[in-house]
Amino acid sequence: MKIRTGTLKQLKQDGQKFACLTSYDNQTAQIFDQAGIAVLLVGDSASNAVLGNRDTVPITLDEMIPFGRAVASGAKNALVVLDLPFGSYEISTEQALETGFRAMKETGCAAVKLEGDKTAQIAALVEAGIPVMGHVGFTPQSVHALSGYKVQGRDKEGASKILDECLAIQQAGAFAVVLEMVPASLASEITRALEIPTIGIGAGNGCDGQILVWTDFAGLDTRSPSFSKKYLNLREDLSKAAASYVAEVKSS
Ligand code: KIV
């Protein structure tokens, strides 16, 4: 079944949960799509997971676009969402629109994601026909402003700020919102309060959907967050395979 933004809303209404993964290339997009992953996020986590940067801050739109094109062409059914990188949408609604149009026209992705309560930008993109996914709680593009990788919304004030941001993002027209590194109780409360689906990462099991960075999920990255469950040991398997290959070639 082809997944569209409306499908996710319907799944929420029907009480059905859905799984999402990041993807940055054509092969993993095909594999995850065929396995029934509902949303493939071309995350700006490509900055660290693929390009070897320390965090998501340095990656540019020009660098994101080929990843988006590769994933969009590999996915038949999954909804493919392109992350708008840091600095590509914050300045104004005009900047967000220019970035959003490039993201859609040059990749074939069906939606974009942006971080924080940028409601003017979300509303302008939605008005222009570009579906938007929000992202609140720990927002990796603000890692320096947030003083590192920390759970957000632990106290009453912080929790109510995140709930208000989610309501504003929904009001602005977003079709879903990622909740990253917030307490499970807060994620469940937000999920009950919103009509649009929530997608959790390090936010407990009460969200409508879950997302993992694929290189963490597959055990490829050595710097995975502790909340991220490993479903295989790809790094170990690849190392063994490469070592066997080296040995076989050396022994003719
Ligand atoms: O870029 C990314 O991988 C993300 C996920 C953490 C949701 O934004």
Tab-separated table of C-alpha atoms and ligand atoms in Angstrom:
chain	number	residue	atom	x	y	z
A	1	MET	CA	0.000	0.000	0.000
A	2	LYS	CA	1.334	3.414	-0.984
A	3	ILE	CA	1.771	5.457	2.187
A	4	ARG	CA	0.756	9.094	1.971
A	5	THR	CA	0.506	11.747	4.661
A	6	GLY	CA	-3.215	10.989	5.019
A	7	THR	CA	-2.440	7.286	5.535
A	8	LEU	CA	-0.503	8.103	8.706
A	9	LYS	CA	-3.437	10.095	10.100
A	10	GLN	CA	-5.743	7.183	9.286
A	11	LEU	CA	-3.394	4.723	11.016
A	12	LYS	CA	-3.510	6.912	14.126
A	13	GLN	CA	-7.309	7.055	14.018
A	14	ASP	CA	-7.390	3.266	13.658
A	15	GLY	CA	-4.977	2.845	16.596
A	16	GLN	CA	-2.353	1.196	14.368
A	17	LYS	CA	1.316	1.889	15.044
A	18	PHE	CA	3.893	2.298	12.279
A	19	ALA	CA	7.667	1.951	11.934
A	20	CYS	CA	9.989	4.489	10.309
A	21	LEU	CA	13.721	4.422	9.547
A	22	THR	CA	16.218	6.831	8.129
A	23	SER	CA	17.766	5.980	4.775
A	24	TYR	CA	20.358	7.797	2.705
A	25	ASP	CA	20.828	5.519	-0.310
A	26	ASN	CA	18.966	3.532	-2.921
A	27	GLN	CA	19.730	-0.010	-1.664
A	28	THR	CA	18.586	0.459	1.942
A	29	ALA	CA	15.541	2.383	0.667
A	30	GLN	CA	14.521	-0.657	-1.422
A	31	ILE	CA	15.103	-3.088	1.461
A	32	PHE	CA	13.278	-1.047	4.121
A	33	ASP	CA	10.438	-0.211	1.742
A	34	GLN	CA	9.895	-3.883	0.929
A	35	ALA	CA	9.985	-4.737	4.656
A	36	GLY	CA	6.992	-2.453	5.244
A	37	ILE	CA	8.655	0.604	6.773
A	38	ALA	CA	6.000	3.318	6.494
A	39	VAL	CA	8.236	6.403	6.426
A	40	LEU	CA	11.781	6.694	5.106
A	41	LEU	CA	13.383	9.824	6.462
A	42	VAL	CA	16.335	11.157	4.523
A	43	GLY	CA	17.640	12.544	7.784
A	44	ASP	CA	20.261	15.215	8.123
A	45	SER	CA	21.826	12.550	10.358
A	46	ALA	CA	23.508	11.718	7.013
A	47	SER	CA	25.900	14.435	8.186
A	48	ASN	CA	27.374	12.161	10.853
A	49	ALA	CA	26.168	8.717	9.687
A	50	VAL	CA	27.452	9.074	6.106
A	51	LEU	CA	29.715	12.100	5.804
A	52	GLY	CA	31.576	11.610	9.079
A	53	ASN	CA	30.813	15.031	10.584
A	54	ARG	CA	30.544	15.338	14.385
A	55	ASP	CA	26.860	16.379	14.257
A	56	THR	CA	24.106	17.503	11.862
A	57	VAL	CA	25.109	21.180	11.807
A	58	PRO	CA	27.512	21.189	8.810
A	59	ILE	CA	25.449	19.343	6.170
A	60	THR	CA	24.076	21.529	3.366
A	61	LEU	CA	21.026	21.327	1.101
A	62	ASP	CA	23.293	20.592	-1.881
A	63	GLU	CA	24.662	17.591	0.033
A	64	MET	CA	21.195	16.392	1.106
A	65	ILE	CA	19.660	16.442	-2.382
A	66	PRO	CA	21.517	13.434	-3.900
A	67	PHE	CA	20.643	11.370	-0.787
A	68	GLY	CA	16.990	12.381	-1.206
A	69	ARG	CA	16.969	11.432	-4.884
A	70	ALA	CA	18.558	8.032	-4.193
A	71	VAL	CA	16.015	7.169	-1.480
A	72	ALA	CA	12.978	8.481	-3.373
A	73	SER	CA	13.882	6.366	-6.393
A	74	GLY	CA	14.328	3.233	-4.243
A	75	ALA	CA	11.026	3.457	-2.366
A	76	LYS	CA	7.820	2.196	-3.938
A	77	ASN	CA	5.396	2.452	-1.018
A	78	ALA	CA	7.031	4.291	1.857
A	79	LEU	CA	6.471	7.999	2.375
A	80	VAL	CA	9.875	9.599	1.739
A	81	VAL	CA	10.617	12.731	3.770
A	82	LEU	CA	13.648	14.985	3.263
A	83	ASP	CA	15.129	16.742	6.298
A	84	LEU	CA	15.783	20.442	5.693
A	85	PRO	CA	19.304	21.088	6.985
A	86	PHE	CA	20.366	23.678	9.553
A	87	GLY	CA	20.445	27.192	8.072
A	88	SER	CA	18.218	26.376	5.110
A	89	TYR	CA	14.824	27.542	6.470
A	90	GLU	CA	15.181	29.601	9.667
A	91	ILE	CA	15.767	33.070	8.191
A	92	SER	CA	12.339	33.673	6.651
A	93	THR	CA	9.323	32.038	5.060
A	94	GLU	CA	10.848	32.976	1.681
A	95	GLN	CA	14.020	31.040	2.489
A	96	ALA	CA	11.956	28.059	3.696
A	97	LEU	CA	9.919	28.125	0.470
A	98	GLU	CA	13.001	28.287	-1.761
A	99	THR	CA	14.501	25.347	0.127
A	100	GLY	CA	11.211	23.431	0.154
A	101	PHE	CA	10.695	23.820	-3.598
A	102	ARG	CA	14.245	22.625	-4.317
A	103	ALA	CA	13.765	19.689	-1.941
A	104	MET	CA	10.600	18.563	-3.716
A	105	LYS	CA	11.603	19.286	-7.330
A	106	GLU	CA	15.163	17.960	-7.196
A	107	THR	CA	14.624	14.773	-5.159
A	108	GLY	CA	11.153	13.339	-5.741
A	109	CYS	CA	10.574	13.188	-1.961
A	110	ALA	CA	6.951	13.604	-0.884
A	111	ALA	CA	7.447	15.816	2.180
A	112	VAL	CA	10.010	17.743	4.201
A	113	LYS	CA	10.890	17.848	7.904
A	114	LEU	CA	12.140	20.804	9.885
A	115	GLU	CA	13.100	21.289	13.520
A	116	GLY	CA	11.557	23.515	16.189
A	117	ASP	CA	8.375	25.561	16.379
A	118	LYS	CA	8.934	27.398	13.084
A	119	THR	CA	5.199	27.794	12.607
A	120	ALA	CA	5.374	30.610	10.014
A	121	GLN	CA	7.668	28.483	7.853
A	122	ILE	CA	5.486	25.374	8.307
A	123	ALA	CA	2.331	27.294	7.368
A	124	ALA	CA	4.000	28.839	4.284
A	125	LEU	CA	5.277	25.456	3.065
A	126	VAL	CA	1.915	23.751	3.624
A	127	GLU	CA	0.118	26.629	1.860
A	128	ALA	CA	2.508	26.134	-1.098
A	129	GLY	CA	1.589	22.425	-1.298
A	130	ILE	CA	4.601	20.977	0.544
A	131	PRO	CA	3.705	18.544	3.350
A	132	VAL	CA	5.714	19.187	6.521
A	133	MET	CA	6.743	16.944	9.417
A	134	GLY	CA	7.686	18.774	12.630
A	135	HIS	CA	10.423	17.779	15.101
A	136	VAL	CA	10.535	18.856	18.766
A	137	GLY	CA	12.086	17.869	22.086
A	138	PHE	CA	15.802	17.368	21.516
A	139	THR	CA	16.446	18.967	18.144
A	140	PRO	CA	19.908	17.888	16.931
A	141	GLN	CA	20.495	21.008	14.822
A	142	SER	CA	20.444	22.972	18.127
A	143	VAL	CA	22.902	20.637	19.873
A	144	HIS	CA	25.172	23.569	20.774
A	145	ALA	CA	22.332	25.820	21.986
A	146	LEU	CA	20.956	22.926	24.066
A	147	SER	CA	24.402	22.247	25.622
A	148	GLY	CA	24.671	18.729	24.253
A	149	TYR	CA	22.562	15.589	23.870
A	150	LYS	CA	20.032	15.845	26.730
A	151	VAL	CA	16.479	14.700	27.396
A	152	GLN	CA	14.140	17.691	27.032
A	153	GLY	CA	10.927	18.484	28.928
A	154	ARG	CA	11.837	16.815	32.213
A	155	ASP	CA	10.354	19.591	34.376
A	156	LYS	CA	6.786	20.920	34.324
A	157	GLU	CA	7.668	24.134	32.495
A	158	GLY	CA	9.746	22.371	29.839
A	159	ALA	CA	7.050	19.739	29.327
A	160	SER	CA	4.297	22.292	28.863
A	161	LYS	CA	6.498	24.261	26.407
A	162	ILE	CA	6.945	21.125	24.263
A	163	LEU	CA	3.206	20.352	24.364
A	164	ASP	CA	2.427	23.956	23.295
A	165	GLU	CA	4.972	23.708	20.453
A	166	CYS	CA	3.319	20.508	19.222
A	167	LEU	CA	-0.127	22.096	19.265
A	168	ALA	CA	1.200	25.118	17.344
A	169	ILE	CA	2.936	22.871	14.788
A	170	GLN	CA	-0.316	20.944	14.297
A	171	GLN	CA	-2.236	24.227	13.959
A	172	ALA	CA	0.290	25.399	11.324
A	173	GLY	CA	-0.612	22.374	9.197
A	174	ALA	CA	2.103	19.777	9.818
A	175	PHE	CA	0.993	16.193	9.092
A	176	ALA	CA	3.103	14.550	11.842
A	177	VAL	CA	5.644	15.453	14.487
A	178	VAL	CA	8.827	13.719	15.670
A	179	LEU	CA	9.325	13.704	19.459
A	180	GLU	CA	12.995	13.160	20.215
A	181	MET	CA	14.400	12.404	23.682
A	182	VAL	CA	11.444	13.453	25.802
A	183	PRO	CA	10.122	11.505	28.826
A	184	ALA	CA	7.811	8.631	27.835
A	185	SER	CA	4.965	10.064	29.955
A	186	LEU	CA	5.166	13.415	28.125
A	187	ALA	CA	5.301	11.713	24.692
A	188	SER	CA	2.166	9.715	25.587
A	189	GLU	CA	0.374	12.854	26.801
A	190	ILE	CA	1.260	14.709	23.566
A	191	THR	CA	0.179	11.716	21.474
A	192	ARG	CA	-3.244	11.767	23.172
A	193	ALA	CA	-3.555	15.558	22.768
A	194	LEU	CA	-2.736	15.679	19.028
A	195	GLU	CA	-4.838	14.680	16.042
A	196	ILE	CA	-1.712	14.278	13.900
A	197	PRO	CA	0.564	11.277	14.504
A	198	THR	CA	3.595	11.490	16.776
A	199	ILE	CA	6.789	9.628	15.844
A	200	GLY	CA	9.078	8.881	18.763
A	201	ILE	CA	12.826	8.434	19.035
A	202	GLY	CA	14.061	7.926	22.582
A	203	ALA	CA	10.553	8.888	23.733
A	204	GLY	CA	9.093	5.609	25.015
A	205	ASN	CA	6.516	3.371	23.357
A	206	GLY	CA	3.450	5.617	23.628
A	207	CYS	CA	3.887	7.424	20.285
A	208	ASP	CA	1.917	6.528	17.156
A	209	GLY	CA	5.084	5.645	15.253
A	210	GLN	CA	8.746	4.998	16.033
A	211	ILE	CA	11.831	6.082	14.116
A	212	LEU	CA	15.442	4.920	14.336
A	213	VAL	CA	18.560	6.031	12.514
A	214	TRP	CA	19.289	2.997	10.339
A	215	THR	CA	23.028	2.883	11.071
A	216	ASP	CA	22.158	2.674	14.817
A	217	PHE	CA	19.360	0.129	14.256
A	218	ALA	CA	21.758	-2.081	12.233
A	219	GLY	CA	24.711	-1.791	14.607
A	220	LEU	CA	26.902	-0.072	12.013
A	221	ASP	CA	27.681	3.137	13.882
A	222	THR	CA	29.987	3.087	16.895
A	223	ARG	CA	28.374	6.228	18.377
A	224	SER	CA	24.749	5.077	18.750
A	225	PRO	CA	22.630	6.615	21.521
A	226	SER	CA	21.843	4.248	24.411
A	227	PHE	CA	18.066	4.334	23.719
A	228	SER	CA	18.534	2.972	20.194
A	229	LYS	CA	17.901	-0.788	20.018
A	230	LYS	CA	20.297	-2.741	17.755
A	231	TYR	CA	18.561	-5.259	15.493
A	232	LEU	CA	21.800	-6.681	14.049
A	233	ASN	CA	25.579	-6.357	14.284
A	234	LEU	CA	26.351	-5.090	10.814
A	235	ARG	CA	29.682	-3.518	11.745
A	236	GLU	CA	30.968	-6.808	13.135
A	237	ASP	CA	29.597	-8.822	10.183
A	238	LEU	CA	31.126	-6.466	7.605
A	239	SER	CA	34.487	-6.471	9.395
A	240	LYS	CA	34.527	-10.283	9.408
A	241	ALA	CA	33.507	-10.432	5.739
A	242	ALA	CA	36.194	-7.941	4.709
A	243	ALA	CA	38.839	-9.828	6.723
A	244	SER	CA	37.816	-13.150	5.059
A	245	TYR	CA	38.077	-11.505	1.654
A	246	VAL	CA	41.554	-10.146	2.446
A	247	ALA	CA	42.669	-13.599	3.634
A	248	GLU	CA	41.247	-15.379	0.558
A	249	VAL	CA	42.870	-12.962	-1.888
A	250	LYS	CA	46.220	-13.201	-0.094
A	251	SER	CA	46.119	-17.000	-0.244
A	252	SER	CA	45.204	-16.886	-3.962
B	1	KIV	O1	18.093	13.283	10.954
B	1	KIV	C1	17.554	12.348	11.576
B	1	KIV	O2	17.958	11.189	11.499
B	1	KIV	C2	16.403	12.671	12.405
B	1	KIV	C3	15.878	11.577	13.274
B	1	KIV	C4	16.686	11.538	14.525
B	1	KIV	C5	14.441	11.743	13.566
B	1	KIV	O3	15.957	13.769	12.422
